[in-house]
XYZ file of C-alpha atoms in Angstrom:
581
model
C 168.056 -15.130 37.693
C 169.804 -17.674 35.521
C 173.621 -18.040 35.828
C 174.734 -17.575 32.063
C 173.138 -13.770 32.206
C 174.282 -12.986 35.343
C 177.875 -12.247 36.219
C 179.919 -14.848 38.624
C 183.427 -13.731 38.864
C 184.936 -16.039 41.743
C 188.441 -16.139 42.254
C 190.505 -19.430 43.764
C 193.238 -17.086 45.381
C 192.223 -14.211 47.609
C 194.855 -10.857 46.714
C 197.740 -10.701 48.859
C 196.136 -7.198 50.316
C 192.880 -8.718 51.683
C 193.862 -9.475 55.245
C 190.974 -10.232 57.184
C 188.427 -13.340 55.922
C 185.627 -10.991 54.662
C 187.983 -8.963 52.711
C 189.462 -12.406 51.314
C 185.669 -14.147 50.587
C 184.120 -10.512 49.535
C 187.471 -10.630 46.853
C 186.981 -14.305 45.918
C 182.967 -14.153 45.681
C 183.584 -11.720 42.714
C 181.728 -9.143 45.221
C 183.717 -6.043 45.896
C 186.809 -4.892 43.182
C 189.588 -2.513 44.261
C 189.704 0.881 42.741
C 192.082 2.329 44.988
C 193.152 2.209 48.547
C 189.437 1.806 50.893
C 187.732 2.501 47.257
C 186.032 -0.316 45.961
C 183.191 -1.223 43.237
C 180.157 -2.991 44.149
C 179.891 -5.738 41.737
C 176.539 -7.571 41.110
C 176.809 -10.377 43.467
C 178.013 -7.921 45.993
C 175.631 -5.191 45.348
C 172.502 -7.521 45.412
C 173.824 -8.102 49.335
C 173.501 -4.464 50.090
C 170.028 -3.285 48.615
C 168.788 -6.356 50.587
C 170.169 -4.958 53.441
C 168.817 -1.900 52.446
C 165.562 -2.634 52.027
C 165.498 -3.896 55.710
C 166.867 -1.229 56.894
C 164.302 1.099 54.595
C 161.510 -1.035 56.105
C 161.771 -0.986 59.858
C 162.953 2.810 59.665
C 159.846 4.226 57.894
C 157.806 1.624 60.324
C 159.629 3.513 63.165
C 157.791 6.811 61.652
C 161.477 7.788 60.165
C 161.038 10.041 56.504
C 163.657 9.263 53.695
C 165.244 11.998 52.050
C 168.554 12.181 50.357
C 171.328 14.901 51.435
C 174.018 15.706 48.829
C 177.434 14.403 49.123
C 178.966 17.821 48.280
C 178.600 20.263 51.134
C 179.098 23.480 51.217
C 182.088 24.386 53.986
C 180.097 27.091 55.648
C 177.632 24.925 56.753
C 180.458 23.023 58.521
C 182.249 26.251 59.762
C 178.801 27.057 61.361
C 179.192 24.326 64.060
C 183.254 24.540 63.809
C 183.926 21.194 62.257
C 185.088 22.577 59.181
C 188.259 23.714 61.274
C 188.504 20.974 64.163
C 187.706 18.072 62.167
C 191.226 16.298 61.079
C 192.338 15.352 57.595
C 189.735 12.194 57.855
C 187.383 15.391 56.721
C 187.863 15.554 52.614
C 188.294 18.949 51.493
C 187.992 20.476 48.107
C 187.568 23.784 46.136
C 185.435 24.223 43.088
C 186.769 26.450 40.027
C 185.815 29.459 41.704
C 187.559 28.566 44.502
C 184.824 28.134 47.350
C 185.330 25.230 49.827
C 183.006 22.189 50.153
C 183.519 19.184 51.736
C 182.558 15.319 51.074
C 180.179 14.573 53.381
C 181.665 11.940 56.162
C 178.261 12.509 57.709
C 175.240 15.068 57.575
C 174.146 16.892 61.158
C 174.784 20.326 59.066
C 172.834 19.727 56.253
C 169.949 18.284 58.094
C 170.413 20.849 60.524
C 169.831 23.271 57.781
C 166.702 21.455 56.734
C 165.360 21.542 60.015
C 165.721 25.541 60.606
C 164.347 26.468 57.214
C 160.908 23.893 57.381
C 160.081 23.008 60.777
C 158.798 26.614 62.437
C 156.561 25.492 65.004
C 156.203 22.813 68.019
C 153.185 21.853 66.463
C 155.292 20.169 63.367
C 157.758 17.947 65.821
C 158.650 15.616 66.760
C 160.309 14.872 63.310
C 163.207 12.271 61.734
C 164.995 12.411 58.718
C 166.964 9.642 57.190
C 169.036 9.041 54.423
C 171.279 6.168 52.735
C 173.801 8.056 51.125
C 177.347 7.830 50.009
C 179.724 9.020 52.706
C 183.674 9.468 52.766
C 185.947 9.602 55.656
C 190.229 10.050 54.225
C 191.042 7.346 56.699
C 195.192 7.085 56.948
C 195.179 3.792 56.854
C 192.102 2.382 55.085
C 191.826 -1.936 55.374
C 190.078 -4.818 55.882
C 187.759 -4.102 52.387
C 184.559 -2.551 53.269
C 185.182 -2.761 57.066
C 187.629 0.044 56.730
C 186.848 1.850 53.482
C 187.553 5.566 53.012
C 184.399 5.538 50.608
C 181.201 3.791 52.071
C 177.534 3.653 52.265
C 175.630 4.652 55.609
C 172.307 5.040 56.677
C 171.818 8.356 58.841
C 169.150 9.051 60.563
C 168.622 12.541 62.696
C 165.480 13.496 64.914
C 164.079 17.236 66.024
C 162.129 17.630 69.249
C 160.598 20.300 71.034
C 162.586 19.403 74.213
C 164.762 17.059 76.248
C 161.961 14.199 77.238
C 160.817 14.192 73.549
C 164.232 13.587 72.033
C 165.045 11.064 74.106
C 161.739 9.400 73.670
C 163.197 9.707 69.817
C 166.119 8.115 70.881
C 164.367 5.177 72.280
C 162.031 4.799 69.158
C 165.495 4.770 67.438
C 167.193 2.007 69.739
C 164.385 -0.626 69.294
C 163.693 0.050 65.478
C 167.448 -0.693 65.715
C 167.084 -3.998 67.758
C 164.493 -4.706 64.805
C 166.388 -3.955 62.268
C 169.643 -6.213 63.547
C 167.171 -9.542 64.323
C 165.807 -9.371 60.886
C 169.161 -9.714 59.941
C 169.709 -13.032 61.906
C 173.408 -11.784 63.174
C 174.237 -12.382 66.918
C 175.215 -8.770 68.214
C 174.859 -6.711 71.588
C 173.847 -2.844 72.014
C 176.439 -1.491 74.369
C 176.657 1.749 76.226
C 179.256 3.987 74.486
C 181.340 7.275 74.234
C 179.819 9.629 71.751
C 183.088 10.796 70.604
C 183.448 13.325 67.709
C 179.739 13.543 67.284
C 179.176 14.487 70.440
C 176.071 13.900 72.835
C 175.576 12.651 76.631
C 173.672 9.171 75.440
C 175.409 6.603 73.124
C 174.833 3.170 72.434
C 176.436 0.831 69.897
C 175.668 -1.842 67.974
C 178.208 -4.753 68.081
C 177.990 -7.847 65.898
C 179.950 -10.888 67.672
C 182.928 -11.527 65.946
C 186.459 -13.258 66.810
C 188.099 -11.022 64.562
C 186.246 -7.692 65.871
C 188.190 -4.906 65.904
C 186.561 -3.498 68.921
C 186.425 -4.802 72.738
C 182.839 -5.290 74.062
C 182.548 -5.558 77.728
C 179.592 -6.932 79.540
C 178.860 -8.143 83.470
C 178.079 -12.009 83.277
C 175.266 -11.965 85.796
C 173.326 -8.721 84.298
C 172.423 -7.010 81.152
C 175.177 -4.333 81.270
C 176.963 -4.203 78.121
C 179.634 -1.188 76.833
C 182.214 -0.905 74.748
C 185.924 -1.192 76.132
C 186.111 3.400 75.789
C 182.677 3.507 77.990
C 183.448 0.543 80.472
C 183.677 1.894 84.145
C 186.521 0.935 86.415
C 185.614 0.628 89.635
C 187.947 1.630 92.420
C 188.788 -1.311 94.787
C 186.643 -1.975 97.817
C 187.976 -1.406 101.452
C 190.100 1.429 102.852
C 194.181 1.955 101.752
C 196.092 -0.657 103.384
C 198.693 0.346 106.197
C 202.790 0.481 104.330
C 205.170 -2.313 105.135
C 207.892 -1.863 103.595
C 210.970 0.938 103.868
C 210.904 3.014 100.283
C 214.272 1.191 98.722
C 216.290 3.032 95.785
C 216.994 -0.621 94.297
C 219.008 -1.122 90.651
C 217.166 -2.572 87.800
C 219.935 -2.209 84.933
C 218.485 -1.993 81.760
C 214.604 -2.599 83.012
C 212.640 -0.144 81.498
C 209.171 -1.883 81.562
C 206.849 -3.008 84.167
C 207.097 -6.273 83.108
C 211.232 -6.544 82.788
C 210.882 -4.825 86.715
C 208.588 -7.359 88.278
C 210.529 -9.916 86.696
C 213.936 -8.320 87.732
C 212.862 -8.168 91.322
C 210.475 -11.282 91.776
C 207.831 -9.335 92.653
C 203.645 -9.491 90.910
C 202.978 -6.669 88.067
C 200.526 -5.810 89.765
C 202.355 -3.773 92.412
C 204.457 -1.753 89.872
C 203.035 1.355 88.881
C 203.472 2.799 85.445
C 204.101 6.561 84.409
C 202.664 7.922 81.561
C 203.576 11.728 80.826
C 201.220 14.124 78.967
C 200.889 17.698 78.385
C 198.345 20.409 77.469
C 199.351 23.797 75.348
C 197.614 27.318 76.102
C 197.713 29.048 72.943
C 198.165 32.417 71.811
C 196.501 34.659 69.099
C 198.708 33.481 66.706
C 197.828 29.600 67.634
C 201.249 29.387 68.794
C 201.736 27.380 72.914
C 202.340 29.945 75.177
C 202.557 28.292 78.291
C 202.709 24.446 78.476
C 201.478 21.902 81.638
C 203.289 18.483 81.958
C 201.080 15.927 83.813
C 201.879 12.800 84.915
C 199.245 9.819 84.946
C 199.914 7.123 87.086
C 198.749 3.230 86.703
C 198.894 0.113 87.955
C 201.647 -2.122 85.993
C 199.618 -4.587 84.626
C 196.628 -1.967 83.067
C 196.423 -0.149 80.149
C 195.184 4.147 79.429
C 192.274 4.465 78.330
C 192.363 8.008 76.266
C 188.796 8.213 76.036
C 188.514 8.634 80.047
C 192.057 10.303 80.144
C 189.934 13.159 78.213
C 187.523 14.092 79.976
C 189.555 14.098 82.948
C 189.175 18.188 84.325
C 192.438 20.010 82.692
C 193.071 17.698 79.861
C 188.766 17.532 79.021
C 190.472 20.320 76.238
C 193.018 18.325 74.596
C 195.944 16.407 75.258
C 198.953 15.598 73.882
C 202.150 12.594 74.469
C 204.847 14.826 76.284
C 208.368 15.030 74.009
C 211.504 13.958 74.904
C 212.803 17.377 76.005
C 210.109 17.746 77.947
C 210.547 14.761 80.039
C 213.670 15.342 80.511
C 212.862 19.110 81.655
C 210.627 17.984 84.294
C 212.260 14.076 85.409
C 215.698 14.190 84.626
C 215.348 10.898 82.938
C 214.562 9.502 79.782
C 211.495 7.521 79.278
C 211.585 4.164 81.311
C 212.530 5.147 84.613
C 209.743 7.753 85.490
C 208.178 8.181 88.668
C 206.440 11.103 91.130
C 209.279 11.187 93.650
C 212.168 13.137 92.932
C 210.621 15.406 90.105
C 212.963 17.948 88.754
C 210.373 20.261 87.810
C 206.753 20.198 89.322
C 203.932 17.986 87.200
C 200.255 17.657 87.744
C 199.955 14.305 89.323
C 196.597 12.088 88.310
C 196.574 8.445 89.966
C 193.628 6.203 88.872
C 191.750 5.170 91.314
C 193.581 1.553 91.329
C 196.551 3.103 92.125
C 195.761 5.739 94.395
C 194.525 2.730 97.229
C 198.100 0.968 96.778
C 200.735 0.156 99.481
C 204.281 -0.470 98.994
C 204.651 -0.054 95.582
C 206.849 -0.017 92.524
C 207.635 2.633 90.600
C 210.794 4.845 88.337
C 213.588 6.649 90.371
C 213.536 9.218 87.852
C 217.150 8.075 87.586
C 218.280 5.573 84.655
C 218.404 1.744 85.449
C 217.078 2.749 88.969
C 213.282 2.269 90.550
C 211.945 2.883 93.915
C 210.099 0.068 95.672
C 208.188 0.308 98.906
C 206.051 3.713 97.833
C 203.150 4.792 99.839
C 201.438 7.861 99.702
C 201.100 10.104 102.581
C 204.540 8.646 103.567
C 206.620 9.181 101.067
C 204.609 11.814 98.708
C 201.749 14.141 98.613
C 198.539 12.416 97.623
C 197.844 12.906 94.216
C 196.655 16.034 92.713
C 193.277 14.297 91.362
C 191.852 10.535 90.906
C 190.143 8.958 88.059
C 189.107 6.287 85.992
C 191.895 6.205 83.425
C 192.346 2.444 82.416
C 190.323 -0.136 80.537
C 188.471 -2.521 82.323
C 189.973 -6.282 82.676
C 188.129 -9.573 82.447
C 187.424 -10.630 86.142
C 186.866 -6.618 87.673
C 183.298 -5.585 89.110
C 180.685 -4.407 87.047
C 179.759 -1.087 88.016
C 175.666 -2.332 88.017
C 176.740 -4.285 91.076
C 176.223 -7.600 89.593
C 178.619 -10.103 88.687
C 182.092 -9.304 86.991
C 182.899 -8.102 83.659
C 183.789 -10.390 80.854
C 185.266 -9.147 77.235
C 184.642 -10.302 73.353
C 185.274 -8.323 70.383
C 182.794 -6.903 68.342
C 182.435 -5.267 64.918
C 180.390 -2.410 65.306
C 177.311 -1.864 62.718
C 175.175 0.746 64.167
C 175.093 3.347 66.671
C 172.621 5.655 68.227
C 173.390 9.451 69.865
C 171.360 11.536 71.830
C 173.313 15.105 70.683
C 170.986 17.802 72.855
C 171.179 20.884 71.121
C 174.972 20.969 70.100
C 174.182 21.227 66.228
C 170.788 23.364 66.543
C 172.560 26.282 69.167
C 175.650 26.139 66.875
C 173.406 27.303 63.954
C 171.088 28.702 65.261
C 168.462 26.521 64.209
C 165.080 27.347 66.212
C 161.117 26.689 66.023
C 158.308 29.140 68.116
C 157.511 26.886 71.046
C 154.122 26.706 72.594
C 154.990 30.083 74.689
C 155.342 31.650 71.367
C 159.256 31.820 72.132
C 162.212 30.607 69.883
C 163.955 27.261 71.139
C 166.999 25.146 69.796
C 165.609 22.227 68.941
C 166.902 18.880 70.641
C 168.170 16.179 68.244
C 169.484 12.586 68.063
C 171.560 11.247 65.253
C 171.490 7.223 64.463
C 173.678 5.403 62.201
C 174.184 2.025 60.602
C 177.432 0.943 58.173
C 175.154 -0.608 55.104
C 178.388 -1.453 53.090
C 180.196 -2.248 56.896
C 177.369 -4.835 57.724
C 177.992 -7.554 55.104
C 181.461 -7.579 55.799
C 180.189 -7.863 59.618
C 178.236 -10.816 58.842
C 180.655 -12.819 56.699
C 183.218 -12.565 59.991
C 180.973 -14.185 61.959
C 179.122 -16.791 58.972
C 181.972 -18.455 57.335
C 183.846 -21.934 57.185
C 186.832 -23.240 55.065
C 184.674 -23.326 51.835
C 183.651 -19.693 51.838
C 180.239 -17.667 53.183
C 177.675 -18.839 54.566
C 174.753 -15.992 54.241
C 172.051 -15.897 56.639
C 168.669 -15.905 54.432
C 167.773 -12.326 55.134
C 170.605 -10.533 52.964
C 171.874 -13.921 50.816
C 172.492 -12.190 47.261
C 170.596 -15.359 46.003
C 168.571 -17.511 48.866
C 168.492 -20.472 46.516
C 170.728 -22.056 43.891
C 169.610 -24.756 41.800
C 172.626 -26.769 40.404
C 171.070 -29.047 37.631
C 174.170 -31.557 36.777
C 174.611 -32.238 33.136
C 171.497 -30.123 32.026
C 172.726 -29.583 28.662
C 173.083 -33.540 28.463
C 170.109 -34.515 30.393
C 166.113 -32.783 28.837
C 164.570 -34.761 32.154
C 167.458 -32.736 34.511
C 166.818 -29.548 32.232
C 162.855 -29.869 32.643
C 163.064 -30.746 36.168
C 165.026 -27.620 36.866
C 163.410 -25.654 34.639
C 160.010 -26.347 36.415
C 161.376 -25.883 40.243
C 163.057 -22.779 39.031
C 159.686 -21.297 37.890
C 157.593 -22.606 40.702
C 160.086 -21.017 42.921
C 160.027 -17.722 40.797
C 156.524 -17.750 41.273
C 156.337 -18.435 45.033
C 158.242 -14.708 45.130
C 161.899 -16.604 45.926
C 165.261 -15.069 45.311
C 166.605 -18.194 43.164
C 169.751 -18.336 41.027
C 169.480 -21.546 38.356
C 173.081 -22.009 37.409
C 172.721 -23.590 34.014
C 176.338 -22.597 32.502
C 176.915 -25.950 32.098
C 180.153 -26.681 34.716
C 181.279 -29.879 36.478
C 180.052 -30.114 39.689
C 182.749 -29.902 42.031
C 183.501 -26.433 40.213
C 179.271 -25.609 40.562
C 179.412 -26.739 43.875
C 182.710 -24.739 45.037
C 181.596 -21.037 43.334
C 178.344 -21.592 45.340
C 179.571 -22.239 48.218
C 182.113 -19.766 48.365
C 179.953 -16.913 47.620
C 177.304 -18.934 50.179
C 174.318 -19.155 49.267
C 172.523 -20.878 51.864
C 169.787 -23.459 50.215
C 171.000 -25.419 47.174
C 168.861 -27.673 45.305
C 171.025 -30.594 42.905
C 169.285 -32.188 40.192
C 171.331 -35.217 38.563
C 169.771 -38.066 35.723
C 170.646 -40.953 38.389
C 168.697 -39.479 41.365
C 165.765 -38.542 39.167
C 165.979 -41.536 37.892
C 165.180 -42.914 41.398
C 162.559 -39.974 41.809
C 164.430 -37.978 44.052
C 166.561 -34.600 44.403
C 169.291 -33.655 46.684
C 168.497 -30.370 49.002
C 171.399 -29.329 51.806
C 171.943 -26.310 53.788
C 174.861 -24.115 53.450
C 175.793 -25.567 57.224
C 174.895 -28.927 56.265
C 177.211 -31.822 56.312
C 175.346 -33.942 54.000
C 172.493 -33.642 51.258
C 168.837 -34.471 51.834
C 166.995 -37.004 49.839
C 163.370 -35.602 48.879
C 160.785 -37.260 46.717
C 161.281 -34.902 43.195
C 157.194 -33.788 43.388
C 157.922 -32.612 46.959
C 160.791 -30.580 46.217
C 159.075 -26.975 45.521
C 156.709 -27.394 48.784
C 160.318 -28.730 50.563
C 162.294 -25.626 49.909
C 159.315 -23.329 50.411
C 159.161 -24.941 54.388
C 162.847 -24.246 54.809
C 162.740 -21.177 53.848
C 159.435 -20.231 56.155
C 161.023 -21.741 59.161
């Protein structure tokens, strides 16, 4: 491609709304435009990014035995009321009527439709196992779409979904799945980790996720730094502490803490570590009637150790609120405590609560907690002593730097991640739930078990520019470079021996099957040099009169600090060796 026929839109100032760097550099490269809010256009530059990335992720699929199809964006809603999503999915799940006033949703993702695929062709054991994939538009209304294509309400995804006759097949699928993935991710040159993970909204018993390494991650990885256990920070086990409870110490003490309401403004208050305040965190679960109206409500109280944090993921599946949960209100608290928020505790309860303790907690002596009385808090608390053991106890916090890792091995450290990919084992969730069935060897109908697999095509550029950039712009690793060479000629339209030279390389190059961009608009070169480097190509070629002159042209890396000097009749063979190592 030559630069005068292609378009290069680069911008010097990033828009005030871009607030992470790949939104910025994506904005400046003259990549991505806004439309509207998480809507954007792929422009050329931009777009030539994601069909490369397409194409790998096209190539190691159908290598994995994977068969493309395409699944419309436009779903009919009884498909989705089939499996209940249509009705428990939030307002992330688009919704629209057509004139005649039938509902159909935009596609976030396609289990239904596949589903429906599946139950209409595949009839017999003898035809599985089988995958499907697609790389298709999606939509998800996010409230608060940002960070450019990292958190777009419009996007494109690869989705992948296998069938199998029964449990040890699909999770041989799975597997299949999970390397093609490891494949697909090292073509890509990125530094990333698969990590055990919650399935979440999907659903399925076996999750893992695909992380690239990022500063500016939005996500938490955890991993043990003496093993290869990796999760993400919803999946991450706490252990509970080693050793029995120890023995209580101290008299329980109704002590004044005016105007402490935290933890933190407690410990301080009273000299004493975080870590032997407890927190209380107040929930509450709704029986409803016919009418989908609460008719009889249960206030729980979750109890944890000052210094940790809930983890809602774990608070869920916890046995009473595994069917939904919600923040008690106000009157509620006040119902059952007496108190407002601040000063809650278990002791002294006005009305009974279900107590949960994690497990930190429930193994503490002499602790800290709300008096369940404003600008008082109880120190000294031990169970057994002073109240009931707690009703249940459970994993409820995220895991810390420095805690056990529950392989046995080490401790846990924590980076943040940007997540690209992730695999699901689902069981039969989908295929029950629509009755979607194939005659088994026995001559019997069975559900068929499936996995679902995913990867963010439009997410993954964005992924890679957080963790490949410097002050100048992107730097592109070769794989998925819209151009993977740039040959700056200076003063061609002055110079016939810079013009020839680069006409020459440019076709040699051409012909040697390399993605080259020959930018022959004419510009200074400090403006060449800063458009190409801000949209990062990573191998440029520079061609001036003086250096030919002295047989030679300039070749430097994106990451390079300086230019190389190669003999000019070297150059082609030069490029072609960087490019193969």
């Amino acid at each position: 491609m030559k630069a005068s026929q292609f378009l290069i839109s680069t911008l010097k100032e990033a828009p005030a709304d871009a607030e992470v760097v790949s939104h910025q550099l994506m904005m400046r490269a003259g990549m991505i435009k806004r439309l509207s809010a998480g809507i954007y256009t792929y422009m050329p530059m931009g777009l030539r990014v994601i069909r490369k990335v397409e194409a790998i992720v096209r190539e190691e699929m159908n290598r994995a035995g994977a068969i493309e199809c395409t699944m419309p964006v436009v779903q009919p809603a009884e498909l989705w009321s089939e499996t209940g999503r249509f009705q428990s999915m939030g307002p992330e799940l688009l919704r629209v009527k057509d004139r005649h006033e039938r509902d159909f949703v935009i596609q976030p993702t396609s289990e239904e439709a596949v589903t429906d695929i599946a139950r209409q062709d595949f009839r017999s054991y003898k035809q599985l196992p089988k995958n499907l994939y697609q790389i298709q538009t999606k939509f998800r209304d996010e409230r608060r779409p940002r960070f450019g294509l990292m958190r777009g309400r419009e996007f494109i995804m690869k989705d992948a979904y296998s069938f199998d006759r029964d449990e040890a097949g699909a999770k041989k699928s799975y597997q299949v799945m999970a390397q093609a993935y490891r494949a697909i991710f090292d073509r890509f040159g990125l530094t990333y980790r698969a990590v055990a993970a919650d399935s979440g909204a999907i659903g399925g018993d076996l999750s893992e996720e695909f992380q690239v390494i990022a500063a500016t991650g939005e996500d938490a990885i955890v991993y043990a730094t003496c093993s290869d256990y990796a999760a993400n920070m919803e999946k991450a086990e706490a252990l509970a502490p080693a050793g029995p409870r120890p023995a209580a110490v101290q008299p329980m003490t109704r002590t004044p803490t005016p105007g402490k309401a935290t933890c933190a403004d407690v410990a301080e208050l009273l000299k004493l570590p975080l870590n032997t305040t407890v927190k209380s965190l107040v929930l509450a679960t709704d029986e409803l009637n016919e009418a989908g109206e609460a008719a009889k409500t249960q206030v729980w109280l979750l109890l944890l150790r000052g210094d940790h944090d809930m983890n809602e993921v774990k608070v869920g599946k916890v046995p009473g609120l595994d069917q939904g949960f919600r923040f008690a209100t106000v009157p509620e608290i006040m119902e059952h405590f007496g108190t407002k928020p601040g000063y809650l505790g278990p002791i002294g309860l006005k009305k009974p609560v279900k107590i949960v303790a994690d497990r930190e907690v429930a193994v503490m002596a002499d602790w800290v907690c709300g008096a369940n009385e404003e600008d008082f808090h109880i120190t000294g608390v031990n169970w057994g002593r002073d109240l009931p053991e707690p009703d249940q106890v459970a994993d409820l916090r995220n895991v810390v730097a420095g805690d056990a890792s529950p392989d046995g091995k080490g401790q846990l450290a924590i980076e943040r991640g940007i997540e690209i990919g992730h695999v699901f084992y689902l069981g039969t969730k989908y295929s029950a739930a629509m009755n979607a069935t194939f005659l088994d060897e026995d001559g019997k109908p069975k559900p068929f078990e499936m996995g679902c697999y995913g990867i963010g095509i439009t997410r993954l550029p964005a992924a890679a520019i957080e963790q490949n950039h410097d002050a100048k712009g992107i730097i592109w690793p070769d794989a998925i470079a819209p151009f993977t060479v740039v040959i700056c000629p200076v003063g061609m339209d002055r110079s016939e021996a810079v013009k020839q030279a680069a006409e020459s390389l440019y076709a040699d190059l051409l012909a040697a099957g390399v993605d080259v961009m020959l930018d022959d608009r004419g510009e200074r070169p400090g403006a060449m040099f800063a458009d190409w480097e801000l949209i990062g190509v990573p191998h440029r070629v520079t061609i001036g009169d003086k250096s030919l002159k002295e047989g030679q042209i300039e070749y430097q890396h994106r990451r390079d600090e300086a230019a190389t000097k190669v003999p000019a009749g070297e150059i082609a063979a030069f490029v072609k060796g960087k490019l193969a190592a």
